[in-house]
Coordinates of C-alpha atoms in Angstrom, one line a residue:
Chain A
M300 CA 2.0 40.8 13.8
K301 CA 1.4 41.6 10.0
K302 CA 3.7 39.0 9.4
H303 CA 1.9 36.3 11.6
R304 CA -1.6 37.1 9.2
I305 CA 0.8 36.3 5.8
M306 CA 1.7 33.2 7.8
S307 CA -1.7 32.2 8.4
I308 CA -3.3 33.4 4.8
T309 CA -0.7 31.4 3.5
K310 CA -1.3 28.0 5.5
T311 CA -4.8 28.0 5.1
V312 CA -4.6 28.4 1.1
G313 CA -2.5 25.6 1.0
L314 CA -4.5 23.5 3.0
I315 CA -7.4 24.4 0.6
I316 CA -5.4 23.8 -2.3
Y317 CA -4.2 20.7 -1.4
F318 CA -8.0 19.7 -0.2
I319 CA -9.1 20.2 -4.1
F320 CA -6.4 17.8 -5.1
A321 CA -6.7 15.0 -2.8
V322 CA -10.5 15.2 -2.6
F323 CA -11.4 16.2 -6.5
P324 CA -11.0 13.0 -8.0
L325 CA -12.9 11.2 -5.8
I326 CA -15.9 13.5 -6.7
W327 CA -15.4 13.7 -10.2
I328 CA -15.7 9.5 -10.1
V329 CA -18.8 9.6 -8.0
L330 CA -20.4 12.3 -10.5
T331 CA -19.2 10.2 -13.4
S332 CA -21.0 7.3 -11.7
L333 CA -24.4 8.7 -11.6
K334 CA -24.8 10.4 -14.7
P335 CA -27.0 8.9 -17.8
A336 CA -24.5 7.1 -20.0
T337 CA -25.2 9.8 -23.1
E338 CA -23.9 12.6 -21.2
V339 CA -20.4 10.8 -20.3
Y340 CA -18.8 10.7 -23.5
T341 CA -19.1 14.6 -24.2
F342 CA -17.0 17.2 -24.9
P343 CA -16.6 19.7 -23.4
V344 CA -17.2 17.7 -20.3
K345 CA -20.3 18.1 -18.8
Y346 CA -19.8 18.5 -15.2
L347 CA -23.0 17.9 -13.6
P348 CA -25.6 15.1 -14.7
S349 CA -28.6 16.9 -16.2
R350 CA -30.7 13.9 -14.1
I351 CA -29.0 12.2 -11.3
T352 CA -29.6 8.4 -12.2
F353 CA -28.5 5.0 -10.7
E354 CA -28.2 3.3 -13.8
A355 CA -24.8 2.5 -13.9
Y356 CA -25.3 0.6 -10.5
R357 CA -28.2 -1.2 -11.4
Y358 CA -26.7 -2.4 -14.4
L359 CA -23.6 -3.4 -12.3
F360 CA -25.2 -4.9 -9.8
S361 CA -27.6 -6.9 -12.5
F362 CA -26.1 -7.8 -15.7
A363 CA -22.5 -7.6 -14.2
R364 CA -23.2 -9.4 -11.2
F365 CA -21.4 -7.8 -8.6
H366 CA -23.2 -8.2 -5.4
I367 CA -21.6 -11.8 -6.5
Y368 CA -17.9 -10.9 -6.0
F369 CA -18.6 -8.1 -3.4
K370 CA -20.0 -10.6 -1.2
N371 CA -16.4 -12.6 -2.2
S372 CA -14.6 -9.6 -1.4
I373 CA -16.3 -9.3 1.9
L374 CA -15.9 -12.8 3.1
A375 CA -12.1 -13.3 2.2
A376 CA -11.1 -9.9 3.6
T377 CA -12.9 -10.8 7.2
C378 CA -11.5 -14.5 7.4
S379 CA -7.7 -13.2 6.7
A380 CA -8.3 -10.2 8.3
L381 CA -10.0 -11.9 11.3
L382 CA -7.2 -14.6 11.1
S383 CA -4.0 -12.4 11.2
T384 CA -5.4 -10.4 13.9
I385 CA -6.0 -13.4 15.9
F386 CA -2.5 -14.9 15.1
S387 CA -0.9 -11.5 15.4
L388 CA -1.7 -10.8 19.1
M389 CA -0.9 -13.9 20.0
S390 CA 2.9 -13.5 18.5
G391 CA 3.2 -9.8 19.0
Y392 CA 2.4 -10.4 22.8
V393 CA 4.8 -13.0 23.0
L394 CA 7.7 -11.1 21.1
S395 CA 7.0 -7.5 23.3
R396 CA 7.0 -9.3 26.7
F397 CA 9.3 -12.1 26.7
R398 CA 13.3 -12.3 26.1
F399 CA 15.0 -15.4 24.5
K400 CA 17.5 -16.8 22.2
T401 CA 15.7 -16.5 19.1
R402 CA 14.0 -13.7 19.4
H403 CA 15.9 -11.2 17.5
L404 CA 16.2 -13.8 14.7
L405 CA 12.3 -13.7 14.6
L406 CA 11.9 -9.8 14.6
L407 CA 14.7 -9.5 11.9
T408 CA 12.4 -12.4 9.6
L409 CA 9.3 -10.0 9.8
F410 CA 11.6 -7.2 8.8
F411 CA 12.9 -8.7 5.6
V412 CA 9.6 -10.6 5.0
Q413 CA 8.3 -7.2 4.0
M414 CA 10.9 -6.4 1.1
I415 CA 10.2 -9.7 -0.8
P416 CA 8.1 -8.7 -3.9
A417 CA 4.5 -10.2 -3.2
Y418 CA 4.7 -10.9 -6.8
L419 CA 7.8 -13.4 -6.7
L420 CA 6.1 -15.2 -4.7
M421 CA 2.8 -15.6 -6.2
I422 CA 4.1 -17.9 -8.8
P423 CA 5.6 -20.6 -6.1
Q424 CA 2.3 -20.3 -4.3
F425 CA 0.0 -20.8 -7.6
T426 CA 2.6 -24.0 -7.8
M427 CA 1.5 -24.9 -4.2
F428 CA -1.8 -24.5 -4.1
S429 CA -2.3 -26.4 -7.4
K430 CA -0.5 -29.1 -6.5
L431 CA -2.9 -28.9 -3.4
K432 CA -5.7 -28.9 -5.4
L433 CA -6.7 -25.2 -3.7
T434 CA -6.6 -22.8 -6.4
N435 CA -9.9 -21.0 -7.9
S436 CA -10.5 -21.5 -4.3
L437 CA -11.4 -18.0 -2.1
L438 CA -9.6 -20.0 0.8
S439 CA -6.2 -20.2 -1.2
I440 CA -6.2 -16.6 -1.3
V441 CA -7.4 -16.5 2.0
I442 CA -4.6 -18.3 3.6
I443 CA -2.2 -16.0 1.1
Y444 CA -3.8 -12.5 2.7
T445 CA -3.5 -13.9 6.4
G446 CA 0.3 -14.9 5.8
L447 CA 0.7 -11.5 4.2
G448 CA -1.2 -10.0 7.0
V449 CA 0.2 -11.4 9.9
A450 CA 3.5 -10.0 9.6
F451 CA 2.9 -6.6 9.7
G452 CA 0.2 -6.9 11.9
T453 CA 2.9 -8.7 14.3
I454 CA 5.1 -5.8 14.0
M455 CA 2.2 -3.1 14.7
T456 CA 1.0 -5.0 17.8
R457 CA 4.0 -5.4 19.4
A458 CA 4.8 -1.4 19.1
F459 CA 1.3 -1.0 20.6
L460 CA 2.2 -3.0 23.6
K461 CA 5.9 -2.0 24.0
S462 CA 3.9 1.4 24.4
L463 CA 1.6 -0.3 26.9
P464 CA 3.2 0.0 30.1
K465 CA 4.0 -3.5 31.5
E466 CA 2.9 -2.2 35.3
I467 CA -0.9 -2.6 35.0
E468 CA -1.0 -6.6 34.3
E469 CA 2.0 -6.8 36.9
A470 CA -0.3 -5.1 39.2
A471 CA -2.7 -7.9 38.5
W472 CA -0.6 -10.6 38.9
I473 CA 0.5 -9.5 42.2
D474 CA -4.0 -9.6 43.2
G475 CA -4.2 -12.7 42.4
C476 CA -4.6 -13.3 38.5
T477 CA -3.2 -15.6 36.5
R478 CA -0.9 -14.5 33.2
L479 CA -4.0 -15.3 30.9
R480 CA -6.6 -14.2 32.8
A481 CA -4.3 -10.7 33.3
L482 CA -4.4 -10.8 29.7
F483 CA -8.2 -10.9 29.4
K484 CA -9.0 -8.7 32.2
V485 CA -6.6 -5.8 32.0
V486 CA -4.9 -6.0 28.9
L487 CA -7.2 -6.8 25.9
P488 CA -9.5 -3.7 27.5
V489 CA -7.1 -1.3 27.3
F490 CA -5.8 -2.7 23.8
L491 CA -9.1 -2.8 22.3
P492 CA -8.9 0.6 19.8
N493 CA -5.4 -0.8 18.5
V494 CA -6.9 -4.5 17.8
G495 CA -9.4 -2.8 16.0
A496 CA -6.8 -0.7 13.9
I497 CA -4.5 -4.1 13.6
F498 CA -8.1 -5.6 11.9
S499 CA -8.9 -3.0 9.7
F500 CA -4.8 -2.7 8.2
C501 CA -5.0 -6.0 7.4
F502 CA -8.5 -5.7 5.6
V503 CA -7.8 -2.6 4.0
N504 CA -4.6 -4.8 2.6
S505 CA -6.6 -8.0 1.5
W506 CA -9.6 -6.0 0.0
N507 CA -7.2 -4.1 -2.4
E508 CA -4.9 -7.3 -3.4
V509 CA -5.2 -7.5 -7.1
F510 CA -2.3 -9.4 -8.7
T511 CA -2.6 -12.9 -6.6
A512 CA -6.9 -13.0 -6.8
V513 CA -6.3 -12.3 -10.6
L514 CA -4.0 -15.6 -10.5
F515 CA -5.7 -17.9 -8.7
L516 CA -9.4 -16.9 -9.3
H517 CA -10.7 -18.1 -12.6
S518 CA -13.9 -19.2 -12.6
D519 CA -16.9 -16.1 -13.0
H520 CA -18.6 -16.7 -9.6
K521 CA -15.2 -17.1 -7.0
M522 CA -13.9 -13.6 -8.0
T523 CA -13.4 -10.7 -5.9
V524 CA -14.2 -7.1 -6.5
P525 CA -10.6 -6.1 -8.1
V526 CA -10.7 -9.2 -10.5
A527 CA -14.0 -8.4 -11.8
L528 CA -12.8 -4.2 -12.2
Y529 CA -9.2 -6.2 -13.8
S530 CA -11.6 -8.1 -16.0
F531 CA -14.0 -5.2 -17.0
V532 CA -10.4 -3.4 -18.1
S533 CA -10.5 -5.9 -20.8
K534 CA -13.6 -5.9 -21.9
A535 CA -14.5 -4.0 -25.2
G536 CA -16.8 -1.9 -25.0
I537 CA -17.0 -0.8 -21.3
Q538 CA -19.1 2.1 -20.1
W539 CA -17.2 4.5 -18.0
N540 CA -20.1 5.2 -15.7
V541 CA -20.1 1.4 -14.8
M542 CA -16.7 1.4 -14.5
A543 CA -17.0 4.6 -12.7
A544 CA -19.7 3.0 -10.7
G545 CA -17.6 0.2 -10.2
I546 CA -14.9 2.1 -8.4
V547 CA -17.1 3.8 -5.7
V548 CA -18.2 0.1 -5.0
A549 CA -15.1 -0.6 -4.6
L550 CA -14.1 1.9 -2.3
L551 CA -16.6 2.1 -0.2
P552 CA -15.8 -0.2 2.7
T553 CA -11.9 0.8 2.5
V554 CA -12.8 4.4 3.2
F555 CA -15.5 3.2 5.7
V556 CA -12.8 1.1 7.4
F557 CA -10.1 4.0 7.6
A558 CA -12.2 6.7 8.7
I559 CA -13.2 5.0 11.4
A560 CA -10.0 3.5 12.5
Q561 CA -7.7 6.1 10.7
K562 CA -6.5 7.8 14.4
Y563 CA -5.2 4.4 15.5
I564 CA -4.0 2.8 12.0
V565 CA -1.6 5.7 12.0
Q566 CA -0.1 5.3 15.7
G567 CA 0.3 1.7 14.8
L568 CA 2.6 2.9 11.4
T569 CA 4.6 5.5 12.4
Q570 CA 5.4 2.9 16.1
G571 CA 5.4 -0.2 14.1
A572 CA 7.6 1.5 11.1
L573 CA 9.9 3.4 12.7
K574 CA 10.4 2.0 15.9
G575 CA 9.5 -1.4 15.5
Chain B
M835 CA 10.7 -22.5 32.9
N836 CA 9.3 -25.6 30.3
K837 CA 6.1 -24.8 30.6
L838 CA 6.5 -21.0 29.6
R839 CA 8.7 -22.0 26.7
F840 CA 5.9 -24.3 25.4
W841 CA 3.3 -21.7 25.8
I842 CA 6.1 -19.0 24.2
F843 CA 6.6 -21.6 21.3
L844 CA 2.7 -22.1 20.9
M845 CA 2.0 -18.7 20.6
L846 CA 4.4 -18.1 17.8
L847 CA 3.2 -21.3 16.0
P848 CA 0.4 -20.0 13.5
T849 CA 2.7 -17.1 12.9
F850 CA 5.8 -18.6 11.7
I851 CA 4.0 -21.5 9.9
L852 CA 1.8 -19.0 7.8
I853 CA 5.2 -17.0 7.2
L854 CA 7.4 -19.9 6.4
F855 CA 4.3 -21.6 4.2
I856 CA 3.6 -18.1 2.4
N857 CA 7.0 -16.3 2.6
L858 CA 9.7 -18.0 2.8
Y859 CA 9.6 -21.0 1.5
P860 CA 8.1 -19.7 -1.7
L861 CA 10.9 -17.5 -1.7
V862 CA 13.5 -20.1 -1.5
R863 CA 10.9 -21.8 -4.6
G864 CA 11.3 -18.9 -6.4
G865 CA 15.2 -19.1 -6.5
V866 CA 14.7 -22.6 -7.4
I867 CA 12.4 -21.5 -10.6
S868 CA 14.7 -18.8 -11.5
F869 CA 16.9 -21.8 -13.2
Q870 CA 14.2 -23.7 -14.3
R871 CA 12.1 -23.6 -17.9
L872 CA 8.9 -23.4 -16.3
T873 CA 5.5 -22.1 -18.1
V874 CA 1.9 -22.5 -17.9
F875 CA 2.4 -26.0 -20.7
N876 CA 4.5 -27.6 -18.4
L877 CA 4.0 -26.8 -14.7
N878 CA 4.2 -30.3 -13.6
K879 CA 7.9 -31.4 -15.6
P880 CA 10.2 -27.9 -14.9
R881 CA 13.7 -28.8 -16.4
F882 CA 16.6 -27.1 -15.1
I883 CA 18.4 -24.6 -17.5
G884 CA 20.6 -23.0 -15.7
F885 CA 21.2 -19.3 -15.7
D886 CA 19.4 -19.2 -19.0
N887 CA 16.4 -17.1 -17.8
Y888 CA 18.6 -14.5 -15.9
R889 CA 20.5 -14.2 -19.1
A890 CA 17.4 -13.7 -21.0
V891 CA 16.1 -11.0 -18.4
L892 CA 19.5 -9.4 -18.6
N893 CA 20.0 -9.3 -22.3
D894 CA 16.5 -8.3 -22.7
P895 CA 17.2 -5.2 -25.4
G896 CA 14.8 -3.1 -23.3
F897 CA 16.2 -4.1 -20.1
W898 CA 18.2 -1.3 -19.3
N899 CA 15.4 1.2 -20.1
I900 CA 13.0 -0.3 -17.9
F901 CA 15.6 0.1 -15.0
F902 CA 16.2 3.3 -16.1
N903 CA 12.3 4.4 -16.0
T904 CA 12.3 2.1 -12.8
C905 CA 14.8 4.8 -11.0
I906 CA 12.9 7.4 -12.6
W907 CA 9.6 6.3 -11.4
I908 CA 11.2 6.1 -8.3
F909 CA 12.7 8.9 -7.7
F910 CA 10.5 11.5 -8.8
S911 CA 7.7 9.6 -6.8
V912 CA 9.5 9.0 -3.5
F913 CA 10.8 13.0 -3.8
F914 CA 7.5 14.7 -4.1
Q915 CA 5.8 12.7 -1.9
L916 CA 8.6 13.3 0.8
V917 CA 8.2 17.2 0.2
F918 CA 4.9 17.8 -0.1
G919 CA 3.9 15.4 2.6
F920 CA 6.6 17.8 4.7
I921 CA 4.8 20.9 3.7
L922 CA 1.2 19.3 4.3
A923 CA 2.5 17.9 8.2
L924 CA 3.7 21.3 8.8
L925 CA 0.5 23.0 7.7
L926 CA -1.3 20.5 9.4
T927 CA 1.1 20.5 13.3
K928 CA -0.6 23.2 15.4
P929 CA -4.2 22.5 16.2
F930 CA -7.0 24.2 14.5
K931 CA -10.4 23.8 14.4
G932 CA -11.5 20.8 12.1
R933 CA -8.5 19.6 11.9
G934 CA -9.4 16.2 12.5
F935 CA -11.9 15.9 10.3
Y936 CA -9.6 17.7 7.6
M937 CA -7.0 14.9 7.7
G938 CA -10.1 12.2 7.7
I939 CA -11.1 13.4 4.5
V940 CA -7.8 14.3 2.9
F941 CA -6.0 11.0 3.8
Y942 CA -8.3 9.1 2.3
P943 CA -6.1 8.2 -1.0
W944 CA -3.9 6.1 1.2
A945 CA -6.8 3.7 2.1
L946 CA -7.5 3.0 -1.7
S947 CA -5.9 0.2 -4.0
G948 CA -3.1 1.1 -6.2
F949 CA -5.7 -0.2 -9.2
A950 CA -8.7 1.5 -8.8
I951 CA -6.4 4.5 -8.3
G952 CA -4.9 4.2 -11.8
L953 CA -8.1 3.1 -13.3
L954 CA -9.6 6.7 -11.5
W955 CA -7.1 8.4 -12.7
S956 CA -6.8 7.1 -16.4
W957 CA -10.6 8.6 -17.0
I958 CA -9.3 12.0 -15.7
L959 CA -6.8 11.8 -17.6
N960 CA -8.3 10.3 -20.4
G961 CA -7.3 12.3 -23.7
Q962 CA -10.5 13.0 -25.2
F963 CA -12.9 13.0 -22.6
G964 CA -11.1 13.6 -19.6
V965 CA -11.8 16.5 -17.5
L966 CA -8.4 17.5 -16.8
N967 CA -7.9 18.2 -20.2
D968 CA -11.5 20.5 -20.3
L969 CA -10.0 22.1 -17.5
L970 CA -6.8 23.2 -18.6
M971 CA -8.3 24.3 -22.1
K972 CA -10.8 26.7 -20.0
L973 CA -8.3 28.0 -18.0
H974 CA -6.6 28.8 -21.8
L975 CA -3.3 27.0 -20.8
I976 CA -3.8 24.5 -23.5
S977 CA -5.2 24.8 -27.0
K978 CA -5.8 21.4 -27.8
P979 CA -6.7 18.4 -25.7
I980 CA -3.2 16.1 -24.0
S981 CA -2.9 12.6 -24.0
F982 CA -1.6 11.9 -20.9
L983 CA -1.3 8.6 -20.7
S984 CA -1.1 7.5 -24.1
D985 CA 1.5 10.2 -25.6
P986 CA 5.2 8.3 -24.7
S987 CA 6.1 11.8 -23.9
F988 CA 3.6 12.4 -21.2
A989 CA 3.1 9.0 -19.8
M990 CA 6.4 8.8 -16.9
F991 CA 5.0 12.0 -15.5
S992 CA 1.4 11.6 -15.3
V993 CA 1.8 8.2 -13.6
I994 CA 4.3 9.8 -11.6
M995 CA 1.9 12.4 -10.5
I996 CA -0.9 10.1 -9.7
N997 CA 1.5 7.8 -7.4
V998 CA 2.5 11.2 -5.8
W999 CA -1.4 11.9 -5.2
Y1000 CA -1.4 8.5 -3.5
G1001 CA 1.7 8.7 -1.2
I1002 CA 1.8 12.0 0.5
P1003 CA -0.8 11.3 2.7
F1004 CA 1.4 8.5 4.5
F1005 CA 4.7 11.1 4.2
A1006 CA 2.2 13.8 6.0
I1007 CA 0.7 10.7 8.6
M1008 CA 4.5 9.6 9.3
L1009 CA 5.9 13.5 9.5
L1010 CA 2.9 14.5 11.4
A1011 CA 3.9 11.9 14.5
A1012 CA 7.2 12.8 14.5
L1013 CA 7.1 16.8 14.1
Q1014 CA 4.7 16.4 17.6
S1015 CA 6.8 14.7 18.9
I1016 CA 9.2 17.6 19.3
P1017 CA 10.1 19.0 22.3
K1018 CA 8.7 22.9 22.7
E1019 CA 11.7 24.2 24.8
L1020 CA 14.0 23.8 21.6
Y1021 CA 11.9 26.0 19.4
E1022 CA 11.9 28.2 22.5
A1023 CA 15.3 28.3 23.2
A1024 CA 15.9 29.1 19.2
E1025 CA 13.9 31.8 19.5
I1026 CA 15.7 33.0 21.6
D1027 CA 18.9 32.9 19.9
G1028 CA 17.0 35.1 17.5
A1029 CA 16.3 32.2 15.3
G1030 CA 13.8 33.3 11.9
V1031 CA 11.1 30.2 10.6
W1032 CA 13.3 28.7 8.0
S1033 CA 16.6 28.6 10.4
K1034 CA 14.3 26.7 13.3
L1035 CA 13.0 24.7 10.5
I1036 CA 16.6 23.8 9.0
K1037 CA 18.1 24.0 12.8
V1038 CA 15.7 22.4 14.6
T1039 CA 12.9 20.6 13.1
I1040 CA 14.7 18.6 10.3
P1041 CA 17.5 17.3 12.2
Y1042 CA 15.0 16.4 15.2
I1043 CA 13.4 14.2 12.6
K1044 CA 15.8 13.0 10.5
P1045 CA 15.4 9.5 11.5
T1046 CA 11.7 9.4 11.0
I1047 CA 12.4 11.2 7.6
L1048 CA 15.3 8.2 6.5
S1049 CA 13.0 5.5 7.7
T1050 CA 10.1 6.4 5.8
V1051 CA 12.1 7.1 2.8
L1052 CA 13.4 4.0 2.6
L1053 CA 10.0 2.4 3.5
R1054 CA 8.4 4.5 0.7
I1055 CA 11.6 3.8 -2.1
I1056 CA 10.6 -0.4 -1.3
W1057 CA 6.9 0.1 -1.4
V1058 CA 7.5 2.2 -4.9
M1059 CA 9.4 -0.5 -6.3
N1060 CA 7.5 -3.3 -5.8
F1061 CA 4.5 -1.9 -6.5
P1062 CA 2.9 -2.1 -9.8
D1063 CA -0.6 -1.5 -9.4
I1064 CA -0.8 2.6 -10.2
I1065 CA 1.5 1.7 -13.6
Y1066 CA -1.0 -1.2 -14.3
G1067 CA -4.4 0.0 -13.8
T1068 CA -3.1 3.3 -16.1
T1069 CA -0.3 2.1 -18.8
R1070 CA 0.4 -1.3 -18.1
G1071 CA 3.8 -0.5 -18.8
G1072 CA 3.0 1.6 -22.2
P1073 CA 2.7 3.5 -24.7
A1074 CA 6.2 2.0 -26.5
G1075 CA 7.2 0.8 -22.9
A1076 CA 7.3 4.4 -21.9
T1077 CA 5.8 3.7 -18.0
N1078 CA 7.2 0.1 -18.2
I1079 CA 9.2 -0.9 -14.6
L1080 CA 10.4 -3.6 -13.5
S1081 CA 7.5 -5.2 -11.5
V1082 CA 5.2 -4.0 -14.2
Q1083 CA 7.6 -6.3 -16.7
M1084 CA 7.3 -8.9 -13.8
I1085 CA 3.5 -9.4 -13.9
N1086 CA 3.4 -9.0 -18.2
I1087 CA 6.2 -11.7 -18.3
V1088 CA 3.7 -13.9 -16.0
Y1089 CA 0.5 -13.0 -17.4
Y1090 CA 1.3 -12.6 -21.8
Q1091 CA 4.4 -14.7 -21.5
N1092 CA 3.4 -17.0 -19.3
N1093 CA 6.9 -17.9 -18.3
F1094 CA 7.2 -18.8 -14.9
G1095 CA 10.4 -19.4 -14.9
K1096 CA 12.1 -16.0 -16.6
A1097 CA 9.6 -13.8 -14.2
S1098 CA 10.9 -15.6 -11.3
A1099 CA 14.4 -14.4 -12.5
L1100 CA 13.5 -11.1 -12.7
G1101 CA 11.7 -11.2 -9.3
M1102 CA 15.2 -12.0 -7.8
V1103 CA 17.3 -9.5 -9.3
I1104 CA 14.2 -7.4 -8.1
T1105 CA 15.1 -8.7 -5.0
M1106 CA 18.6 -8.4 -5.1
I1107 CA 18.5 -4.9 -5.9
L1108 CA 16.4 -4.2 -3.0
L1109 CA 18.3 -5.6 -0.7
L1110 CA 22.0 -4.4 -1.9
F1111 CA 19.9 -0.6 -1.9
T1112 CA 18.9 -1.0 1.4
V1113 CA 22.4 -2.4 3.0
L1114 CA 23.6 1.0 1.3
Y1115 CA 21.5 2.9 2.2
L1116 CA 21.6 1.4 5.7
Q1117 CA 25.6 2.0 5.9
I1118 CA 25.3 5.5 4.1
F1119 CA 23.2 6.6 6.8
E1120 CA 24.0 6.3 10.2
K1121 CA 22.7 2.9 11.8
G1122 CA 22.1 4.1 15.2
D1123 CA 18.6 5.9 13.5
F1124 CA 17.2 2.8 13.3
E1125 CA 16.2 0.5 16.0
I1126 CA 14.5 -2.8 15.8

C-alpha cells in the first residue's frame, strides 16, 4: 500500500512539473503583452505588470494594421481548409470503400508526398505561379495550402472511414437508398465530428505556414499574420510587448480550434499516420 | 460497372490534380532547376549548367558542419521528445479526475506555429532581459545572465530544448493511444508471473507498442528534418552557424543569395537523404510493423 502511495505522489509531481514546463511560456508571453512599454526591458525581471494595459494591442491594430493580416489569414486558412476537407472526403471515401488497380499506387503517392520538403516545392511553385501572374495574391497560397492539406486529409479520412462499419451503409442500400443518398443520410451524420477534425487540422496547418507566404506575398495589404510577424523581426526597434501581442493574436485561432477538435485530431493522427 | 468507374475517377480527380500540380510537378521541376543557373535576376531565362549547383552545395566549406548539426538536431530532438513523451503518456494512461482538461491545456504547443514558438522562446531566452536568466539567478544556479541563443556553445542546446517542448505532446498523443489499446489481460498475466513495475514496462508495454514507437519516430524524424521554422524564429542558423541545419541553409540560400538553382540542388540532396534514410530504417526494423 505504501508503495502505491509513493507511485501516485511521483505521478502527481511529474504531471505538475510538465504542466509548468508546457504552460509557462504562454503565460509569460501574455503577461508581456499586457505590460506598459517601460516595464518590458527591466532586469531583474518584473513579473507582474504594475498596471494592465492594452497599449501593445492598440498599437498592433492601429499602427501595425494587424486587422488586415488577421482577415487575410482567416480568409486563406478557412478557404483552403474548406476545399481540402471537401476533396479529402471525396477521395478518402473512394479509397476506403472501393478496390481498383491503381489504388495502392495512389495511396503510396499520398504517403510519399508527405516526405518532400515543402521548401523544395516553393521555388517551382513560385515560378509556376509567376508565369500564371498569380503571385502576390491570396488565391495562390490558398491553392498551395489546399494542395498540401489534401494529401494528409485524404489519409485521415480513409483511416476514419475504415473504422466506420460498412454495414450501416449497406443496410441503407437494402432499404432502397441510392449510394449517394445513403452517403448523405447515414454516413455523413456519424462522420461529422471527424469532418471537423480534418477541417481544423488543415486550418491549423495553413494558419501556421510561414515560408511560402513570405515568398509569395509582398505587398503590405496582402500579408498574412505569420508574414507580418516575420517582417516585425527584421524591422529595427520593434517593441517586445507589441511583438508579444502579435504572437498572442497569432496563437488565438489555432489554440481555439485545437481545443475544440483536439480529441478527434488525436484519433485521426493515430489512425491516419500509423495504420493508414 | 463503367458508370461506377467514372464516379470513382471523378471523386479522386480534384485531390490528384492538386497533388500533381502542387507536389509532384514542382518536385520534378525542382529536380530540373537544380541543374540550372536560376536566380531572381534571370527567372525567365534559366541556363543548363549540369552538376555545378550540386558541386557548389557539396563543396561549400560549411556543408559537413551543417550536415553534422542536422544530425545532432534530429537525434537529440527526437530522442528527448520520445523519452519525455513516453513518460507523459504513461502518467496519463490511467484516467483521473480532470485528465481531459489537463490534456487540453498541456498539449497546446502542438497547435502553434514553429515560427511563433521560435519568437516566443527567443524572448524568454533573451540574454539581457530574458525571464529564464532571471529565474536561474534568483535560484542562485548562475551568477550572470547566459546568452542562450547568441552564445555558440549554448545555441544548439537551446533550440533543441525548444523543439523538445514543441514535440512532447505529439509523442504523448500517439503513445497514449497505443498504450490504451494494450489488453489488460497481458498485465494480469504478467502480475501472476510476479512481474514488477519495471519488468511489466520492459516485457509487456514496450514490445506491445513497438510498432507505434517505430512509426512515430520515423514520422517525426522526417518532420524535424524538414522543419526549419523554430530555428528560423530564433537564430536563423546563427550564431556563427552554430545552429545551421540543412533546411535552414536552403531557406537562407533562397532569401539571401536569391539563387534558386543552388537552393533546389540542396533541396534535392535533402530529399535523397530522407528517402535513403527511410528505406534503410524500414529495412532495419521489420517491415511487418508498417502497413499502408
